[in-house]
Amino acid sequence: MASALPLPSTILVVGSGGREHTLVRCLLASPAKPRVFCAPGNAGIAEDTTCFPVAVDDVPGLVALAQSERAAFVVVGPEIPLSLGLADQLIAARIPVYGPTADGAQLEASKTFTKKILLRHRIPTAAAGFFSEVGAALAYLRTRPVPIVIKADGLAAGKGVVVALTAAEAETAVREMLADGKFGAAGKQILIEDCLTGEETSILVVVSGRDYVILPTSQDHKRVGDGDTGPNTGGMGTYSPAEGVTPALLDRIEREIVRPSVDAIAAEGIAFCGTLFIGIMLTPSGPQVIEYNTRFGDPETQVVLPRLATDLLELLWTAATGRLAGFRLEVKPGHSLCVVVAARGYPDHYAKGDTITLPPSLPAGVTVYHAGTARNAAGQLVTNGGRVLGVTALSPTLREAADAAYAACDAIRCASKYFRRDIGARQLHRR
Ligand code: AMP
Ligand code: GLY
């Protein structure tokens, strides 16, 4: 491991969610004691440090902010600024950045781009066809069994994937995307993919060219309701480690998916620096890639980063400016669990502006990360998004982490609060 340059003293974190609150907290905890600031941030981040009202899609504004505040390093949370070329612009301005350039961000922003790379490099993934015409797509559908998966090519806020159980459902999804423009430009190209079965897991990998460090495992809960029911969300809760991913399985995933993915991306000429967040289906014939994201997961970040004993700043800075090969990641013992407190109605319609009262003190090991929060004109803390808070507990056992996180969730006063009651339950009951 070699960090090419001394650790930076001033850092800009871009984003406004629970992921970014966690990044800010962990960077502030660095022994290097950097100044950390955020754009645009949220009410919780604003309690920890200065937030600047520059939107995540305002690339020139973010570069100008980094320059005027003399940021020596920028850490980018969400995918939108990455796909708009924020990292490219920062590199042009000679500011080191953690987060891929626009070509690397295409791995998340275009499912067609990614699937072609996966197939070209023979990385295990579902067979797929690529279409922009309704007629050709429907003809292909008739050759494939159901269930079948229809995917809009572009970023569709997690909504552009339909797992169709019948041929009629599949046809409707194809027509809605290609003929009716349901997802706008994101759905002008589609993929029709064979349906994989098995348990889903994901792996977060810090990548720097051909070098990488695999972060501790975690398990998300994507559906809104207890028992994995109801619509898909951005994630309702997580825990780490995910014991279902045994050391032997993780070895296999590294051999068959992580190493080949990092090599394939480099071979495609992409100088990738950032998080490769790989969605994986554990099928009966082995792990297969469902998708790549090119950023930290939310709420995976809220359980994975608090478990690092390694200085996060040293890890991200080494990825951006040095050589990651041989970097030794130190992980704290114990288990972490995060319950997402959402606004009732999420992921569909929900109210904003509802007041939140947090408990006056939290037990050791419990942290409330803010996501969709703001201050109203009276200065009160209010809801300002679908996912409002991420309550994380770090404890010796998963049971204690769950009990501590849920006690804190119960102590939060907010009329519209909603959260799943069963985060971690499957791992707890597996024992
Ligand atoms: P994606 O946005 O590609 O991650 O897809 C969203 C969700 O759709 C995934 O988390 C899976 O639950 C499901 N999905 C995507 N692709 C497939 C597939 N080929 N087979 C089965 N389920 C899939
Ligand atoms: N938790 C899933 C995601 O960040 O996309």
Short mmCIF file of N, CA and C in Angstrom, two decimals, residues 211 246 304:
data_model
loop_
_atom_site.label_atom_id
_atom_site.label_comp_id
_atom_site.label_asym_id
_atom_site.label_seq_id
_atom_site.Cartn_x
_atom_site.Cartn_y
_atom_site.Cartn_z
N ASP A 211 -6.48 -2.65 -8.92
CA ASP A 211 -6.41 -3.01 -7.49
C ASP A 211 -7.78 -2.81 -6.85
N THR A 246 -20.65 -16.83 3.39
CA THR A 246 -19.59 -17.47 4.17
C THR A 246 -18.24 -17.13 3.56
N VAL A 304 -21.72 -0.66 6.96
CA VAL A 304 -20.38 -1.14 6.60
C VAL A 304 -19.30 -0.18 7.12
#
